[in-house]
Coordinates of N, CA, C and O in Angstrom, one line a residue:
M1 N 0.8 -1.2 0.0 CA 0.0 0.0 0.0 C 0.9 1.2 0.0 O 1.8 1.4 0.8
S2 N 0.6 2.1 -0.9 CA 1.5 3.3 -1.0 C 1.1 4.3 0.1 O 0.0 4.3 0.6
Y3 N 1.9 5.3 0.3 CA 1.7 6.3 1.3 C 0.5 7.1 0.9 O -0.4 7.4 1.7
A4 N 0.3 7.5 -0.4 CA -0.8 8.3 -0.8 C -2.1 7.6 -0.6 O -3.1 8.1 -0.2
N5 N -2.1 6.3 -0.9 CA -3.3 5.5 -0.7 C -3.7 5.4 0.7 O -4.9 5.5 1.1
H6 N -2.7 5.2 1.6 CA -2.9 5.1 3.0 C -3.5 6.4 3.5 O -4.4 6.4 4.4
K7 N -2.9 7.5 3.1 CA -3.4 8.8 3.5 C -4.8 9.0 3.1 O -5.6 9.6 3.9
H8 N -5.2 8.6 1.9 CA -6.5 8.8 1.3 C -7.5 8.0 2.2 O -8.6 8.5 2.6
E9 N -7.2 6.7 2.5 CA -8.0 5.9 3.4 C -8.2 6.5 4.8 O -9.2 6.4 5.4
K10 N -7.1 7.0 5.3 CA -7.1 7.6 6.6 C -8.1 8.8 6.7 O -8.8 9.0 7.6
I11 N -8.0 9.7 5.6 CA -8.9 10.8 5.5 C -10.4 10.3 5.4 O -11.2 10.9 6.1
E12 N -10.6 9.3 4.6 CA -12.0 8.8 4.5 C -12.5 8.3 5.8 O -13.6 8.6 6.2
S13 N -11.7 7.6 6.6 CA -12.0 7.1 7.9 C -12.3 8.3 8.9 O -13.3 8.2 9.6
E14 N -11.5 9.3 8.8 CA -11.7 10.4 9.7 C -13.0 11.2 9.3 O -13.7 11.6 10.2
I15 N -13.3 11.3 8.1 CA -14.5 11.9 7.6 C -15.7 11.1 8.1 O -16.7 11.7 8.6
L16 N -15.7 9.8 7.9 CA -16.8 9.0 8.4 C -17.0 9.1 9.9 O -18.2 9.3 10.3
N17 N -16.0 9.1 10.7 CA -16.1 9.3 12.1 C -16.7 10.7 12.5 O -17.6 10.8 13.3
N18 N -16.3 11.7 11.8 CA -16.8 13.1 12.0 C -18.3 13.2 11.6 O -19.1 13.8 12.3
L19 N -18.6 12.6 10.5 CA -20.0 12.7 10.0 C -20.9 11.9 11.0 O -22.0 12.4 11.3
N20 N -20.5 10.7 11.4 CA -21.4 10.0 12.4 C -21.5 10.7 13.7 O -22.6 10.7 14.3
H21 N -20.4 11.3 14.1 CA -20.5 12.1 15.4 C -21.5 13.3 15.2 O -22.3 13.6 16.1
A22 N -21.4 14.0 14.1 CA -22.3 15.1 13.8 C -23.7 14.6 13.8 O -24.7 15.3 14.3
L23 N -24.0 13.5 13.1 CA -25.3 13.0 13.0 C -25.9 12.7 14.4 O -27.1 13.0 14.6
K24 N -25.2 12.1 15.3 CA -25.7 11.8 16.6 C -25.8 12.9 17.5 O -26.6 12.9 18.4
N25 N -24.9 13.9 17.4 CA -24.9 15.0 18.4 C -25.4 16.4 17.9 O -25.8 17.2 18.7
L26 N -25.5 16.6 16.6 CA -25.9 17.9 16.1 C -27.3 17.9 15.4 O -27.9 19.0 15.3
I27 N -27.7 16.8 15.0 CA -29.0 16.7 14.3 C -30.1 16.4 15.2 O -30.0 15.5 16.0
N28 N -31.2 17.2 15.2 CA -32.3 17.1 16.1 C -33.5 16.3 15.5 O -34.4 15.9 16.2
D29 N -33.4 16.0 14.2 CA -34.5 15.3 13.6 C -34.4 13.8 13.9 O -33.4 13.2 13.7
K30 N -35.5 13.3 14.5 CA -35.5 11.8 15.0 C -35.3 10.9 13.8 O -34.6 9.9 13.9
L31 N -35.9 11.2 12.6 CA -35.8 10.4 11.5 C -34.3 10.3 11.0 O -33.8 9.2 10.8
L32 N -33.6 11.4 11.0 CA -32.2 11.4 10.6 C -31.3 10.7 11.6 O -30.3 10.1 11.3
R33 N -31.6 11.0 12.9 CA -30.7 10.4 13.9 C -30.7 8.9 14.0 O -29.8 8.3 14.5
M34 N -31.7 8.3 13.4 CA -31.8 6.8 13.5 C -31.1 6.2 12.2 O -31.1 5.0 12.1
S35 N -30.5 7.1 11.4 CA -29.8 6.5 10.3 C -28.3 6.4 10.6 O -27.9 6.8 11.7
C36 N -27.5 5.8 9.8 CA -26.1 5.5 10.0 C -25.3 5.7 8.7 O -25.8 5.2 7.7
F37 N -24.2 6.3 8.8 CA -23.3 6.4 7.7 C -22.4 5.2 7.7 O -21.7 4.9 8.7
T38 N -22.4 4.4 6.6 CA -21.7 3.1 6.6 C -20.3 3.2 5.8 O -19.4 2.4 6.1
H39 N -20.3 4.1 4.8 CA -19.1 4.1 4.0 C -18.9 5.5 3.4 O -19.9 6.2 3.1
V40 N -17.6 5.9 3.3 CA -17.3 7.2 2.6 C -16.3 6.9 1.5 O -15.3 6.2 1.7
K41 N -16.6 7.5 0.3 CA -15.7 7.4 -0.8 C -15.3 8.8 -1.2 O -16.1 9.7 -1.5
L42 N -14.0 9.1 -1.0 CA -13.4 10.4 -1.3 C -12.9 10.3 -2.7 O -12.0 9.5 -3.0
L43 N -13.3 11.2 -3.5 CA -12.8 11.2 -4.9 C -11.3 11.6 -4.9 O -10.8 12.2 -4.0
D44 N -10.6 11.2 -5.9 CA -9.1 11.3 -6.0 C -8.7 12.8 -5.9 O -7.6 13.1 -5.4
D45 N -9.5 13.7 -6.4 CA -9.1 15.1 -6.4 C -9.6 15.8 -5.2 O -9.5 17.0 -5.1
Y46 N -10.2 15.1 -4.2 CA -10.6 15.6 -2.9 C -11.7 16.6 -3.0 O -12.0 17.4 -2.1
S47 N -12.5 16.6 -4.2 CA -13.5 17.6 -4.4 C -14.9 17.2 -3.9 O -15.7 18.0 -3.6
K48 N -15.1 15.9 -3.7 CA -16.4 15.4 -3.3 C -16.3 14.1 -2.5 O -15.4 13.3 -2.8
I49 N -17.2 14.0 -1.6 CA -17.3 12.7 -0.9 C -18.7 12.1 -1.1 O -19.7 12.8 -1.1
I50 N -18.7 10.8 -1.3 CA -20.0 10.1 -1.5 C -20.2 9.3 -0.2 O -19.3 8.4 0.1
V51 N -21.2 9.6 0.5 CA -21.5 8.9 1.8 C -22.6 8.0 1.6 O -23.7 8.3 1.2
S52 N -22.4 6.7 2.0 CA -23.5 5.7 2.0 C -24.2 5.7 3.3 O -23.6 5.8 4.3
V53 N -25.6 5.7 3.1 CA -26.4 5.9 4.3 C -27.3 4.6 4.4 O -27.8 4.1 3.4
D54 N -27.4 4.1 5.6 CA -28.3 3.0 5.9 C -29.4 3.4 6.9 O -29.1 4.3 7.8
Y55 N -30.5 2.8 6.9 CA -31.6 3.1 7.8 C -32.3 1.8 8.1 O -32.5 1.0 7.2
Y56 N -32.8 1.7 9.3 CA -33.4 0.4 9.7 C -34.6 0.0 8.9 O -34.9 -1.1 8.7
D57 N -35.4 1.0 8.4 CA -36.6 0.8 7.6 C -36.2 1.2 6.2 O -36.1 2.3 5.8
G58 N -36.0 0.2 5.3 CA -35.7 0.4 4.0 C -36.6 1.3 3.2 O -36.3 1.9 2.2
K59 N -37.9 1.3 3.6 CA -38.9 2.0 2.9 C -38.7 3.5 3.1 O -39.1 4.3 2.3
M60 N -38.1 3.9 4.2 CA -37.9 5.3 4.5 C -36.5 5.8 4.0 O -36.2 7.0 4.2
L61 N -35.7 5.0 3.5 CA -34.4 5.3 3.1 C -34.3 6.5 2.1 O -33.5 7.4 2.2
D62 N -35.2 6.5 1.1 CA -35.2 7.6 0.1 C -35.4 8.9 0.8 O -34.8 9.9 0.5
K63 N -36.4 8.9 1.7 CA -36.7 10.2 2.4 C -35.5 10.6 3.3 O -35.2 11.8 3.4
V64 N -34.9 9.7 4.0 CA -33.7 10.0 4.8 C -32.6 10.6 4.0 O -32.0 11.6 4.3
V65 N -32.3 10.0 2.8 CA -31.2 10.5 2.0 C -31.6 11.9 1.5 O -30.7 12.8 1.4
E66 N -32.8 12.1 1.1 CA -33.3 13.4 0.6 C -33.1 14.5 1.7 O -32.5 15.6 1.5
Q67 N -33.5 14.1 3.0 CA -33.3 15.1 4.1 C -31.8 15.3 4.4 O -31.5 16.5 4.7
L68 N -31.0 14.3 4.3 CA -29.6 14.5 4.6 C -28.9 15.4 3.5 O -28.1 16.2 3.8
N69 N -29.3 15.2 2.3 CA -28.8 16.1 1.2 C -29.2 17.5 1.4 O -28.5 18.5 1.1
I70 N -30.4 17.8 2.0 CA -30.8 19.1 2.3 C -30.0 19.7 3.5 O -29.6 20.9 3.5
A71 N -29.6 18.9 4.5 CA -28.9 19.3 5.6 C -27.4 19.2 5.5 O -26.7 19.2 6.5
K72 N -26.9 19.0 4.3 CA -25.4 18.7 4.2 C -24.5 19.8 4.6 O -23.4 19.6 5.0
G73 N -25.0 21.0 4.7 CA -24.3 22.2 5.2 C -23.8 22.0 6.6 O -22.7 22.4 7.0
V74 N -24.6 21.4 7.5 CA -24.3 21.1 8.9 C -23.1 20.2 8.9 O -22.1 20.4 9.7
F75 N -23.1 19.2 8.1 CA -22.0 18.2 8.1 C -20.7 18.8 7.5 O -19.6 18.5 8.0
R76 N -20.8 19.7 6.5 CA -19.6 20.3 6.0 C -19.0 21.3 7.0 O -17.8 21.3 7.2
D77 N -19.9 22.0 7.8 CA -19.4 22.8 8.9 C -18.6 22.0 9.9 O -17.6 22.4 10.4
Q78 N -19.2 20.9 10.2 CA -18.6 20.0 11.2 C -17.2 19.5 10.7 O -16.2 19.5 11.5
L79 N -17.1 19.1 9.5 CA -15.8 18.7 8.9 C -14.8 19.9 8.9 O -13.7 19.7 9.2
A80 N -15.3 21.1 8.6 CA -14.4 22.3 8.6 C -13.9 22.6 10.0 O -12.7 23.0 10.1
H81 N -14.7 22.4 11.0 CA -14.2 22.6 12.4 C -13.3 21.6 12.9 O -12.4 21.8 13.7
N82 N -13.5 20.3 12.5 CA -12.7 19.2 13.1 C -11.6 18.6 12.3 O -10.9 17.8 12.8
M83 N -11.5 19.0 11.0 CA -10.5 18.4 10.2 C -9.5 19.4 9.7 O -9.8 20.6 9.5
N84 N -8.3 19.0 9.5 CA -7.2 19.9 9.0 C -6.9 19.6 7.6 O -5.9 19.0 7.2
I85 N -7.9 19.9 6.7 CA -7.6 19.8 5.3 C -7.9 21.1 4.6 O -8.7 21.9 5.1
R86 N -7.2 21.3 3.5 CA -7.3 22.6 2.8 C -8.7 23.0 2.3 O -9.1 24.1 2.6
K87 N -9.3 22.1 1.7 CA -10.7 22.4 1.1 C -11.6 21.3 1.6 O -11.4 20.1 1.4
I88 N -12.8 21.7 2.1 CA -13.8 20.8 2.5 C -14.5 20.3 1.3 O -15.1 21.1 0.6
P89 N -14.6 19.0 1.1 CA -15.2 18.5 -0.2 C -16.7 18.6 -0.1 O -17.3 18.7 1.0
D90 N -17.4 18.7 -1.2 CA -18.8 18.7 -1.3 C -19.3 17.3 -0.9 O -18.6 16.3 -1.1
I91 N -20.5 17.2 -0.3 CA -21.0 15.9 0.2 C -22.2 15.5 -0.6 O -23.1 16.3 -0.9
L92 N -22.2 14.2 -1.0 CA -23.4 13.6 -1.6 C -23.7 12.4 -0.9 O -22.9 11.5 -0.7
F93 N -25.0 12.4 -0.4 CA -25.5 11.2 0.4 C -26.2 10.3 -0.6 O -27.0 10.7 -1.5
E94 N -26.0 9.0 -0.5 CA -26.7 8.0 -1.3 C -27.0 6.8 -0.5 O -26.5 6.5 0.6
K95 N -28.0 6.0 -1.0 CA -28.5 4.8 -0.3 C -27.4 3.7 -0.3 O -26.7 3.5 -1.3
D96 N -27.3 3.1 0.9 CA -26.4 1.9 1.0 C -27.2 0.7 0.7 O -28.1 0.3 1.4
M97 N -27.0 0.1 -0.5 CA -27.8 -1.0 -0.9 C -27.2 -2.4 -0.6 O -27.6 -3.4 -1.1
T98 N -26.2 -2.4 0.2 CA -25.4 -3.6 0.5 C -26.4 -4.7 1.1 O -26.3 -5.9 0.6
I99 N -27.2 -4.4 2.1 CA -28.0 -5.4 2.7 C -29.1 -5.8 1.7 O -29.3 -7.1 1.6
Q100 N -29.7 -4.9 1.0 CA -30.7 -5.3 0.0 C -30.1 -6.2 -1.1 O -30.7 -7.2 -1.5
N101 N -28.9 -5.9 -1.5 CA -28.3 -6.7 -2.6 C -27.9 -8.1 -2.0 O -28.1 -9.1 -2.7
S102 N -27.4 -8.2 -0.8 CA -27.1 -9.5 -0.2 C -28.3 -10.3 0.0 O -28.3 -11.5 -0.2
L103 N -29.5 -9.7 0.4 CA -30.7 -10.5 0.5 C -31.2 -11.0 -0.9 O -31.7 -12.1 -1.0
K104 N -31.0 -10.2 -1.9 CA -31.4 -10.6 -3.2 C -30.5 -11.8 -3.7 O -31.0 -12.7 -4.3
I105 N -29.3 -11.7 -3.5 CA -28.3 -12.8 -3.8 C -28.7 -14.1 -3.0 O -28.8 -15.2 -3.6
D106 N -29.0 -13.9 -1.8 CA -29.4 -15.1 -0.9 C -30.7 -15.7 -1.5 O -30.8 -16.9 -1.5
E107 N -31.6 -14.8 -1.9 CA -32.9 -15.3 -2.4 C -32.6 -16.1 -3.7 O -33.2 -17.2 -3.9
L108 N -31.7 -15.6 -4.6 CA -31.4 -16.3 -5.8 C -30.7 -17.6 -5.6 O -31.0 -18.6 -6.2
I109 N -29.9 -17.7 -4.6 CA -29.2 -18.9 -4.3 C -30.2 -19.9 -3.7 O -30.2 -21.1 -4.1
N110 N -31.1 -19.5 -2.9 CA -32.1 -20.4 -2.4 C -33.0 -20.9 -3.5 O -33.4 -22.1 -3.5
E111 N -33.3 -20.0 -4.4 CA -34.2 -20.4 -5.6 C -33.5 -21.5 -6.4 O -34.1 -22.5 -6.8
I112 N -32.2 -21.3 -6.7 CA -31.4 -22.3 -7.4 C -31.3 -23.6 -6.6 O -31.5 -24.7 -7.2
H113 N -31.1 -23.5 -5.3 CA -31.0 -24.7 -4.5 C -32.3 -25.5 -4.5 O -32.4 -26.7 -4.6
N114 N -33.5 -24.8 -4.4 CA -34.8 -25.4 -4.5 C -35.1 -26.1 -5.8 O -35.8 -27.1 -5.8
K115 N -34.6 -25.5 -6.9 CA -34.8 -26.1 -8.2 C -34.0 -27.4 -8.4 O -34.5 -28.3 -9.1
E116 N -32.9 -27.5 -7.7 CA -32.1 -28.7 -7.8 C -32.7 -29.9 -7.1 O -32.4 -31.0 -7.4
K117 N -33.6 -29.6 -6.1 CA -34.2 -30.7 -5.4 C -35.3 -31.4 -6.1 O -35.9 -31.2 -7.0

């Protein structure tokens, strides 16, 4: 692993920690506070971060992501106060589909298994 790659991953991890801290301590909306940031992808030019969001109720996930994108200024302010980077990247929140995808894969495997019987 190169130094630049390690630094990039370290910054992503620090951003994720700061965003989750801001979510739990600065946001008063109950709907948003019950969500969780699961992954951060920082673009190579450090101009944008893509944050994966999960919520216990998959039906509400679209609304949660929409509300988070409206409130992204709060999160950028938190990053500006807590991180020592030259430019605070723009934030884009998106749905974390990992659980839904794994359930779909599991369903397909079970379907194939049942057809073999």
